[in-house]
């Protein structure tokens, strides 16, 4: 009886938290997509939150917020420019809702030219998409205007002698490419999620990008997902 | 003097590490040491056939050995390009790698810097004609039929020396390295593996000879 009461309480709390986060996200969705998102989502049967509307994985639901610590680790990694720092896959492996919000804020605090830093934040959020808010963030990044040069995203930089223009082109679109990779992984690992339509819409929009690298990655995602 | 004695010190390379010129700023030395340490720590139980042929196993020690046997000095240059991060200039000595201020100024993912550094190290091989680039074919289109253009000038790359016709050239070998890291590295961060795949897949377009392209596809892309 006591167990049943606790379970009921958890379900109600979970539903309440999800409802609040999805309200913000839904504001940016098209009507048709929003309607599709209101269908139930399949969650693991052993999930702490058994709400039919939650898609929080157990690891995330159970994690306590540690915003300061995690942002501190992020700053450390940014300073060292060491993308192979093992803390990326331990301390920063799962971000809960509050932590993701803090990292989203951090994203917009980075200069547009901080391409790897911005991409790293997209990667951290995008590898555990668990709410409409996450998907909306990914969508916004994927649709950002392209960065035209390393020193000033708004200015083009004529450089006919650059033999590494291919590498440079990827880096200039790095946050958007990471966003699309997150969408690709989300579609692969959530074949029946009700938010699939929204994710596909993000890829479809990117497949019309003027940037050939973004376009080509989006086309690959679509051809593997449809 | 201190600068002359400072080397890119990584303990596990069997060959002497390159020596920095005095004018290489401390931040740039630190960054390439960090980057080479990251590459030098890679481990894996698998490697593709082409990778085995070029680098040996997918192993930090093998990468450092590859680099240290080719590059003996590291200096500073503009590399003749506003966006370059590194280069080898054969007429100034094939065994010297030049870094630019952009190495730390521009926000590239770490594996992108490594891809450029290993591409340039391949250019140090005098006995192989420094693995000069091949002329890109005309027309030079992506798989969807769109012309491949320079991101900086918008000019088509058809007819430009920006391609490879062998898996073993600078573009080919560095993409083979990265694709192997992406597929097989057992201790790389998820981000490094993802990034390695992104940059490798894009660079595959630069291998334009059908036989060379198919060899890489068979080696790494078709299960
Ligand atoms: Zn080259």
Short mmCIF file of C-alpha atoms and ligand atoms in Angstrom, two decimals:
data_model
loop_
_atom_site.label_atom_id
_atom_site.label_comp_id
_atom_site.label_asym_id
_atom_site.label_seq_id
_atom_site.Cartn_x
_atom_site.Cartn_y
_atom_site.Cartn_z
CA UNK A 1 0.00 0.00 0.00
CA UNK A 2 2.79 2.37 1.03
CA UNK A 3 4.76 1.39 -2.11
CA UNK A 4 1.74 2.04 -4.29
CA UNK A 5 1.30 5.50 -2.79
CA UNK A 6 4.97 6.38 -3.41
CA UNK A 7 4.70 5.14 -6.99
CA UNK A 8 1.55 7.20 -7.53
CA UNK A 9 3.30 10.28 -6.14
CA UNK A 10 6.28 9.76 -8.48
CA UNK A 11 3.99 9.36 -11.49
CA UNK A 12 2.12 12.57 -10.66
CA UNK A 13 5.38 14.50 -10.11
CA UNK A 14 6.86 13.16 -13.33
CA UNK A 15 3.80 14.12 -15.32
CA UNK A 16 3.82 17.60 -13.77
CA UNK A 17 7.51 18.18 -14.58
CA UNK A 18 7.10 17.00 -18.16
CA UNK A 19 3.96 19.08 -18.70
CA UNK A 20 5.81 22.23 -17.58
CA UNK A 21 8.85 21.63 -19.80
CA UNK A 22 6.80 20.74 -22.85
CA UNK A 23 4.66 23.87 -22.54
CA UNK A 24 7.66 26.07 -23.34
CA UNK A 25 8.83 23.85 -26.16
CA UNK A 26 5.47 23.49 -27.79
CA UNK A 27 5.30 27.21 -28.36
CA UNK A 28 7.87 26.89 -31.14
CA UNK A 29 6.41 23.85 -32.85
CA UNK A 30 4.11 23.75 -35.80
CA UNK A 31 0.52 22.77 -35.06
CA UNK A 32 0.70 19.46 -36.88
CA UNK A 33 3.90 18.42 -35.14
CA UNK A 34 2.56 19.41 -31.76
CA UNK A 35 -0.49 17.27 -32.32
CA UNK A 36 1.74 14.30 -33.15
CA UNK A 37 3.81 14.91 -30.03
CA UNK A 38 0.80 14.61 -27.80
CA UNK A 39 0.54 10.90 -28.48
CA UNK A 40 1.97 8.62 -25.77
CA UNK A 41 5.72 7.87 -25.77
CA UNK A 42 7.11 4.42 -25.05
CA UNK A 43 9.33 4.42 -21.95
CA UNK A 44 11.28 1.56 -20.38
CA UNK A 45 9.01 -0.45 -18.10
CA UNK A 46 11.44 -0.11 -15.21
CA UNK A 47 11.52 3.65 -15.49
CA UNK A 48 11.28 5.60 -12.28
CA UNK A 49 8.78 7.82 -14.02
CA UNK A 50 6.10 5.64 -15.53
CA UNK A 51 4.14 8.56 -16.92
CA UNK A 52 2.96 7.90 -20.46
CA UNK A 53 4.06 11.40 -21.46
CA UNK A 54 7.59 11.32 -20.03
CA UNK A 55 10.60 10.31 -22.06
CA UNK A 56 13.17 10.76 -19.36
CA UNK A 57 15.53 7.77 -19.20
CA UNK A 58 16.08 6.29 -15.73
CA UNK A 59 19.64 7.65 -15.43
CA UNK A 60 18.46 11.19 -15.99
CA UNK A 61 15.39 10.96 -13.82
CA UNK A 62 17.44 9.65 -10.92
CA UNK A 63 20.31 12.14 -11.21
CA UNK A 64 20.66 15.03 -8.80
CA UNK A 65 21.43 18.42 -10.27
CA UNK A 66 25.02 19.46 -10.15
CA UNK A 67 25.00 22.51 -12.33
CA UNK A 68 28.03 24.29 -10.90
CA UNK A 69 30.24 21.20 -10.93
CA UNK A 70 29.30 20.29 -14.50
CA UNK A 71 29.72 23.80 -15.85
CA UNK A 72 33.09 23.92 -14.10
CA UNK A 73 34.21 20.73 -15.84
CA UNK A 74 33.00 22.15 -19.14
CA UNK A 75 35.08 25.30 -18.58
CA UNK A 76 38.13 23.15 -17.77
CA UNK A 77 37.73 21.22 -21.01
CA UNK A 78 37.21 24.39 -23.02
CA UNK A 79 40.40 25.81 -21.56
CA UNK A 80 42.48 22.72 -22.32
CA UNK A 81 40.87 22.23 -25.77
CA UNK A 82 41.13 18.51 -25.01
CA UNK A 83 38.11 16.80 -26.54
CA UNK A 84 39.42 13.48 -25.29
CA UNK A 85 38.99 14.43 -21.63
CA UNK A 86 37.49 11.31 -19.99
CA UNK A 87 35.17 13.44 -17.86
CA UNK A 88 33.10 14.04 -20.99
CA UNK A 89 31.90 10.46 -20.76
CA UNK A 90 31.68 10.23 -16.98
CA UNK A 91 30.76 13.44 -15.14
CA UNK A 92 29.08 14.95 -18.19
CA UNK A 93 27.55 11.77 -19.57
CA UNK A 94 24.02 12.56 -18.38
CA UNK A 95 22.58 16.01 -17.90
CA UNK A 96 19.24 16.34 -16.16
CA UNK A 97 16.66 18.93 -17.13
CA UNK A 98 18.06 21.66 -14.89
CA UNK A 99 21.62 21.01 -16.06
CA UNK A 100 20.54 21.04 -19.69
CA UNK A 101 18.88 24.40 -19.16
CA UNK A 102 22.15 25.73 -17.73
CA UNK A 103 24.11 24.38 -20.70
CA UNK A 104 21.62 25.85 -23.16
CA UNK A 105 22.14 29.23 -21.50
CA UNK A 106 25.88 28.64 -21.72
CA UNK A 107 25.56 27.95 -25.44
CA UNK A 108 24.19 31.41 -26.10
CA UNK A 109 26.86 32.97 -23.89
CA UNK A 110 29.59 31.58 -26.16
CA UNK A 111 30.75 33.74 -29.05
CA UNK A 112 29.45 32.53 -32.40
CA UNK A 113 33.07 31.96 -33.39
CA UNK A 114 33.51 29.50 -30.49
CA UNK A 115 32.48 26.73 -32.83
CA UNK A 116 33.94 23.77 -30.97
CA UNK A 117 32.64 25.01 -27.62
CA UNK A 118 29.16 25.52 -29.02
CA UNK A 119 29.29 22.14 -30.74
CA UNK A 120 30.39 20.49 -27.52
CA UNK A 121 27.33 21.83 -25.71
CA UNK A 122 25.08 20.62 -28.52
CA UNK A 123 26.76 17.23 -28.27
CA UNK A 124 26.24 17.01 -24.49
CA UNK A 125 22.55 17.87 -24.75
CA UNK A 126 21.95 16.04 -28.01
CA UNK A 127 23.25 12.65 -26.91
CA UNK A 128 20.40 12.35 -24.40
CA UNK A 129 17.40 14.03 -25.97
CA UNK A 130 14.62 13.52 -23.47
CA UNK A 131 12.15 16.34 -23.92
CA UNK A 132 10.57 18.61 -26.44
CA UNK A 133 12.64 21.39 -24.99
CA UNK A 134 15.82 19.48 -25.97
CA UNK A 135 14.52 18.96 -29.49
CA UNK A 136 13.57 22.62 -29.79
CA UNK A 137 17.08 23.63 -28.75
CA UNK A 138 18.57 21.26 -31.34
CA UNK A 139 16.23 22.67 -33.97
CA UNK A 140 17.24 26.25 -33.18
CA UNK A 141 20.94 25.38 -33.48
CA UNK A 142 20.41 23.44 -36.72
CA UNK A 143 18.71 26.46 -38.25
CA UNK A 144 21.21 29.11 -37.18
CA UNK A 145 22.72 31.23 -39.96
CA UNK A 146 26.02 29.85 -41.21
CA UNK A 147 29.29 31.11 -39.77
CA UNK A 148 31.25 32.59 -42.67
CA UNK A 149 34.74 32.77 -41.17
CA UNK A 150 36.66 31.86 -38.05
CA UNK A 151 37.36 35.39 -36.90
CA UNK A 152 33.97 36.93 -37.68
CA UNK A 153 31.02 34.71 -38.39
CA UNK A 154 29.31 37.55 -40.22
CA UNK A 155 32.22 38.27 -42.58
CA UNK A 156 33.47 36.16 -45.47
CA UNK A 157 37.17 35.60 -45.84
CA UNK A 158 38.58 35.07 -49.29
CA UNK A 159 41.35 32.47 -49.13
CA UNK A 160 42.03 30.67 -52.40
CA UNK A 161 45.19 28.99 -51.07
CA UNK A 162 43.61 26.95 -48.27
CA UNK A 163 44.21 23.26 -48.95
CA UNK A 164 42.22 22.39 -45.84
CA UNK A 165 39.06 24.19 -46.91
CA UNK A 166 37.17 20.91 -46.47
CA UNK A 167 38.15 20.69 -42.80
CA UNK A 168 37.42 24.39 -42.37
CA UNK A 169 33.99 24.02 -43.93
CA UNK A 170 33.04 21.31 -41.45
CA UNK A 171 34.29 23.34 -38.48
CA UNK A 172 32.41 26.46 -39.57
CA UNK A 173 29.19 24.45 -39.57
CA UNK A 174 30.19 22.31 -36.58
CA UNK A 175 27.38 23.21 -34.14
CA UNK A 176 24.79 22.60 -36.87
CA UNK A 177 26.41 19.32 -37.93
CA UNK A 178 26.50 18.07 -34.33
CA UNK A 179 22.84 19.04 -33.99
CA UNK A 180 22.03 16.96 -37.06
CA UNK A 181 24.09 14.03 -35.79
CA UNK A 182 22.03 14.18 -32.57
CA UNK A 183 18.85 14.07 -34.64
CA UNK A 184 20.18 11.11 -36.62
CA UNK A 185 20.99 9.20 -33.44
CA UNK A 186 17.66 10.11 -31.89
CA UNK A 187 15.78 8.79 -34.91
CA UNK A 188 17.85 5.61 -34.91
CA UNK A 189 17.36 4.83 -31.24
CA UNK A 190 13.72 5.96 -31.00
CA UNK A 191 12.06 4.31 -33.99
CA UNK A 192 8.56 4.69 -32.57
CA UNK A 193 8.80 7.91 -30.59
CA UNK A 194 5.91 10.27 -31.14
CA UNK A 195 8.40 13.12 -31.44
CA UNK A 196 9.85 11.46 -34.54
CA UNK A 197 7.88 13.74 -36.83
CA UNK A 198 9.47 16.77 -35.21
CA UNK A 199 12.97 15.30 -35.52
CA UNK A 200 12.36 14.45 -39.18
CA UNK A 201 11.14 17.98 -39.77
CA UNK A 202 14.45 19.34 -38.44
CA UNK A 203 16.41 17.08 -40.81
CA UNK A 204 14.12 17.94 -43.74
CA UNK A 205 14.64 21.67 -43.22
CA UNK A 206 18.41 21.16 -43.05
CA UNK A 207 18.33 19.14 -46.27
CA UNK A 208 17.38 22.39 -48.03
CA UNK A 209 20.35 24.26 -46.55
CA UNK A 210 22.54 26.32 -48.88
CA UNK A 211 25.53 24.88 -47.02
CA UNK A 212 26.51 21.75 -48.96
CA UNK A 213 27.96 19.99 -45.91
CA UNK A 214 24.84 20.50 -43.80
CA UNK A 215 22.65 19.56 -46.74
CA UNK A 216 24.54 16.34 -47.41
CA UNK A 217 24.48 15.17 -43.76
CA UNK A 218 20.76 15.96 -43.49
CA UNK A 219 20.05 14.03 -46.69
CA UNK A 220 21.90 11.01 -45.30
CA UNK A 221 19.84 11.16 -42.10
CA UNK A 222 16.61 11.35 -44.05
CA UNK A 223 17.52 8.47 -46.35
CA UNK A 224 18.42 6.31 -43.34
CA UNK A 225 15.30 7.24 -41.41
CA UNK A 226 12.42 7.17 -43.87
CA UNK B 1 68.28 27.68 -25.27
CA UNK B 2 65.42 26.46 -23.16
CA UNK B 3 63.22 26.71 -26.24
CA UNK B 4 65.66 24.69 -28.31
CA UNK B 5 65.68 21.97 -25.74
CA UNK B 6 61.93 21.85 -25.39
CA UNK B 7 60.58 18.91 -27.28
CA UNK B 8 57.18 17.57 -27.97
CA UNK B 9 57.64 15.22 -25.09
CA UNK B 10 55.62 12.09 -25.17
CA UNK B 11 57.11 9.18 -23.35
CA UNK B 12 55.72 6.33 -25.39
CA UNK B 13 57.17 7.26 -28.79
CA UNK B 14 60.22 5.21 -29.62
CA UNK B 15 61.63 7.90 -31.92
CA UNK B 16 62.98 11.28 -30.77
CA UNK B 17 60.18 13.83 -30.68
CA UNK B 18 60.46 17.03 -32.74
CA UNK B 19 62.20 20.10 -31.38
CA UNK B 20 60.44 23.46 -31.22
CA UNK B 21 61.98 26.65 -32.59
CA UNK B 22 62.50 29.36 -29.98
CA UNK B 23 59.74 31.51 -31.38
CA UNK B 24 56.97 28.96 -30.97
CA UNK B 25 54.75 30.47 -28.27
CA UNK B 26 54.25 28.47 -25.08
CA UNK B 27 50.47 28.24 -25.64
CA UNK B 28 50.97 26.70 -29.07
CA UNK B 29 53.56 24.23 -27.76
CA UNK B 30 51.21 23.31 -24.96
CA UNK B 31 48.33 22.79 -27.37
CA UNK B 32 50.16 20.53 -29.79
CA UNK B 33 51.55 18.54 -26.85
CA UNK B 34 47.99 18.14 -25.52
CA UNK B 35 46.76 17.14 -28.97
CA UNK B 36 49.58 14.67 -29.57
CA UNK B 37 49.10 13.20 -26.11
CA UNK B 38 45.45 12.63 -26.96
CA UNK B 39 46.42 10.87 -30.21
CA UNK B 40 49.24 9.10 -28.38
CA UNK B 41 46.87 7.58 -25.86
CA UNK B 42 44.64 5.88 -28.41
CA UNK B 43 44.13 2.17 -28.09
CA UNK B 44 42.17 -0.34 -30.08
CA UNK B 45 42.09 -4.02 -30.92
CA UNK B 46 41.23 -3.53 -34.58
CA UNK B 47 42.49 -1.71 -37.65
CA UNK B 48 41.45 -1.65 -41.29
CA UNK B 49 43.80 -3.11 -43.90
CA UNK B 50 44.70 0.29 -45.38
CA UNK B 51 45.34 1.69 -41.92
CA UNK B 52 47.57 -1.25 -41.08
CA UNK B 53 49.50 -0.59 -44.29
CA UNK B 54 49.99 3.15 -43.66
CA UNK B 55 50.17 3.53 -39.87
CA UNK B 56 50.16 0.02 -38.41
CA UNK B 57 47.67 -0.67 -35.63
CA UNK B 58 45.16 1.90 -34.36
CA UNK B 59 47.42 2.69 -31.45
CA UNK B 60 48.82 5.88 -29.97
CA UNK B 61 52.35 4.58 -30.16
CA UNK B 62 52.01 3.88 -33.87
CA UNK B 63 50.70 7.39 -34.58
CA UNK B 64 53.49 9.03 -32.60
CA UNK B 65 56.03 6.87 -34.34
CA UNK B 66 54.57 7.90 -37.72
CA UNK B 67 54.75 11.57 -36.77
CA UNK B 68 58.14 11.54 -35.06
CA UNK B 69 59.87 9.66 -37.89
CA UNK B 70 58.73 12.35 -40.33
CA UNK B 71 58.75 15.60 -38.37
CA UNK B 72 61.93 16.64 -36.60
CA UNK B 73 61.32 20.36 -36.06
CA UNK B 74 58.36 22.59 -35.41
CA UNK B 75 58.40 26.30 -36.28
CA UNK B 76 56.04 29.20 -36.84
CA UNK B 77 54.81 30.46 -40.22
CA UNK B 78 51.71 31.93 -41.83
CA UNK B 79 51.76 28.96 -44.23
CA UNK B 80 50.72 31.38 -46.98
CA UNK B 81 47.04 31.12 -46.13
CA UNK B 82 44.88 33.18 -43.79
CA UNK B 83 43.08 30.08 -42.53
CA UNK B 84 45.88 27.52 -42.27
CA UNK B 85 46.71 25.96 -38.92
CA UNK B 86 49.77 23.95 -40.04
CA UNK B 87 51.84 23.16 -43.12
CA UNK B 88 54.96 21.48 -44.46
CA UNK B 89 56.96 23.59 -46.93
CA UNK B 90 59.22 21.10 -48.74
CA UNK B 91 61.71 23.67 -50.08
CA UNK B 92 62.31 24.87 -46.50
CA UNK B 93 63.00 21.33 -45.32
CA UNK B 94 60.61 18.44 -45.57
CA UNK B 95 61.01 17.35 -41.99
CA UNK B 96 59.83 20.58 -40.48
CA UNK B 97 56.23 21.33 -39.62
CA UNK B 98 55.09 24.90 -39.43
CA UNK B 99 52.25 25.95 -37.18
CA UNK B 100 50.32 29.20 -37.44
CA UNK B 101 48.73 31.36 -34.73
CA UNK B 102 45.43 29.91 -35.91
CA UNK B 103 46.40 26.63 -34.28
CA UNK B 104 45.12 28.05 -31.01
CA UNK B 105 43.14 31.03 -32.26
CA UNK B 106 40.51 29.20 -34.30
CA UNK B 107 37.98 26.99 -32.60
CA UNK B 108 38.49 23.65 -34.33
CA UNK B 109 37.63 20.36 -32.65
CA UNK B 110 40.81 18.64 -31.50
CA UNK B 111 40.56 15.84 -34.05
CA UNK B 112 40.37 18.41 -36.87
CA UNK B 113 43.72 19.86 -35.80
CA UNK B 114 45.14 16.33 -35.69
CA UNK B 115 43.79 15.56 -39.14
CA UNK B 116 45.60 18.59 -40.55
CA UNK B 117 48.82 17.77 -38.68
CA UNK B 118 48.86 14.17 -39.94
CA UNK B 119 47.94 15.29 -43.48
CA UNK B 120 50.91 17.64 -43.37
CA UNK B 121 53.22 14.98 -41.90
CA UNK B 122 52.44 12.86 -44.96
CA UNK B 123 53.67 15.74 -47.14
CA UNK B 124 57.11 15.37 -45.55
CA UNK B 125 57.85 12.14 -47.45
CA UNK B 126 60.41 13.18 -50.05
CA UNK B 127 60.79 9.64 -51.40
CA UNK B 128 57.10 9.70 -52.33
CA UNK B 129 57.26 13.11 -54.00
CA UNK B 130 55.80 14.58 -50.80
CA UNK B 131 52.51 12.98 -51.79
CA UNK B 132 51.57 16.00 -53.86
CA UNK B 133 47.88 16.62 -54.36
CA UNK B 134 46.20 15.47 -57.54
CA UNK B 135 44.17 17.69 -59.81
CA UNK B 136 40.46 17.42 -59.07
CA UNK B 137 38.51 16.11 -62.09
CA UNK B 138 36.27 18.21 -64.31
CA UNK B 139 33.44 18.13 -63.51
CA UNK B 140 34.01 17.59 -59.78
CA UNK B 141 30.61 16.94 -58.24
CA UNK B 142 29.28 15.59 -54.95
CA UNK B 143 27.20 12.37 -54.96
CA UNK B 144 24.07 14.48 -55.57
CA UNK B 145 25.57 15.97 -58.73
CA UNK B 146 26.28 19.42 -57.28
CA UNK B 147 29.68 20.97 -58.11
CA UNK B 148 32.09 20.92 -55.15
CA UNK B 149 33.22 24.47 -54.46
CA UNK B 150 35.75 26.22 -52.24
CA UNK B 151 34.01 27.41 -49.10
CA UNK B 152 36.15 30.56 -49.17
CA UNK B 153 35.96 31.70 -52.76
CA UNK B 154 32.87 29.90 -54.02
CA UNK B 155 34.96 28.79 -57.03
CA UNK B 156 34.56 25.23 -58.26
CA UNK B 157 37.37 22.88 -57.21
CA UNK B 158 37.32 21.15 -60.61
CA UNK B 159 40.83 21.45 -62.09
CA UNK B 160 42.35 22.56 -58.77
CA UNK B 161 45.16 20.63 -57.00
CA UNK B 162 42.98 19.69 -54.04
CA UNK B 163 42.35 15.96 -54.47
CA UNK B 164 43.97 12.55 -54.15
CA UNK B 165 43.96 9.71 -56.64
CA UNK B 166 45.31 7.17 -54.17
CA UNK B 167 44.27 6.08 -50.67
CA UNK B 168 47.86 6.72 -49.56
CA UNK B 169 48.09 10.47 -50.23
CA UNK B 170 47.68 13.20 -47.65
CA UNK B 171 43.90 13.44 -47.91
CA UNK B 172 43.47 9.68 -48.20
CA UNK B 173 45.79 8.64 -45.37
CA UNK B 174 44.46 11.19 -42.88
CA UNK B 175 40.87 10.22 -43.54
CA UNK B 176 41.78 6.55 -43.14
CA UNK B 177 43.37 7.41 -39.79
CA UNK B 178 40.29 9.29 -38.60
CA UNK B 179 37.77 6.76 -39.84
CA UNK B 180 39.66 4.02 -38.00
CA UNK B 181 39.67 6.10 -34.82
CA UNK B 182 35.96 6.67 -35.24
CA UNK B 183 35.23 2.98 -35.72
CA UNK B 184 37.76 1.23 -33.54
CA UNK B 185 39.21 3.42 -30.79
CA UNK B 186 38.28 1.84 -27.48
CA UNK B 187 39.35 4.64 -25.16
CA UNK B 188 38.50 7.80 -27.09
CA UNK B 189 35.72 10.03 -25.87
CA UNK B 190 32.41 9.74 -27.68
CA UNK B 191 32.95 13.24 -29.03
CA UNK B 192 36.34 12.39 -30.51
CA UNK B 193 34.88 9.32 -32.22
CA UNK B 194 31.96 11.30 -33.57
CA UNK B 195 34.20 14.12 -34.79
CA UNK B 196 36.64 11.70 -36.41
CA UNK B 197 33.77 10.17 -38.38
CA UNK B 198 32.41 13.56 -39.47
CA UNK B 199 35.74 14.86 -40.81
CA UNK B 200 36.72 11.54 -42.40
CA UNK B 201 33.40 11.12 -44.21
CA UNK B 202 33.62 14.61 -45.62
CA UNK B 203 37.21 14.20 -46.80
CA UNK B 204 36.40 11.00 -48.66
CA UNK B 205 35.01 13.27 -51.42
CA UNK B 206 38.56 14.41 -52.10
CA UNK B 207 39.62 10.93 -53.20
CA UNK B 208 38.50 11.08 -56.78
CA UNK B 209 40.02 8.09 -58.53
CA UNK B 210 37.31 5.43 -58.69
CA UNK B 211 39.65 2.58 -57.79
CA UNK B 212 41.12 4.45 -54.81
CA UNK B 213 37.68 5.54 -53.65
CA UNK B 214 36.34 1.98 -53.87
CA UNK B 215 39.36 0.64 -51.99
CA UNK B 216 38.63 2.98 -49.06
CA UNK B 217 34.92 2.20 -49.21
CA UNK B 218 35.67 -1.53 -49.09
CA UNK B 219 38.19 -1.04 -46.31
CA UNK B 220 36.10 1.10 -44.02
CA UNK B 221 32.57 1.78 -45.16
CA UNK B 222 31.12 -1.51 -46.34
CA UNK B 223 30.67 -4.15 -43.69
ZN1 LIG C 1 48.04 18.78 -48.59
#
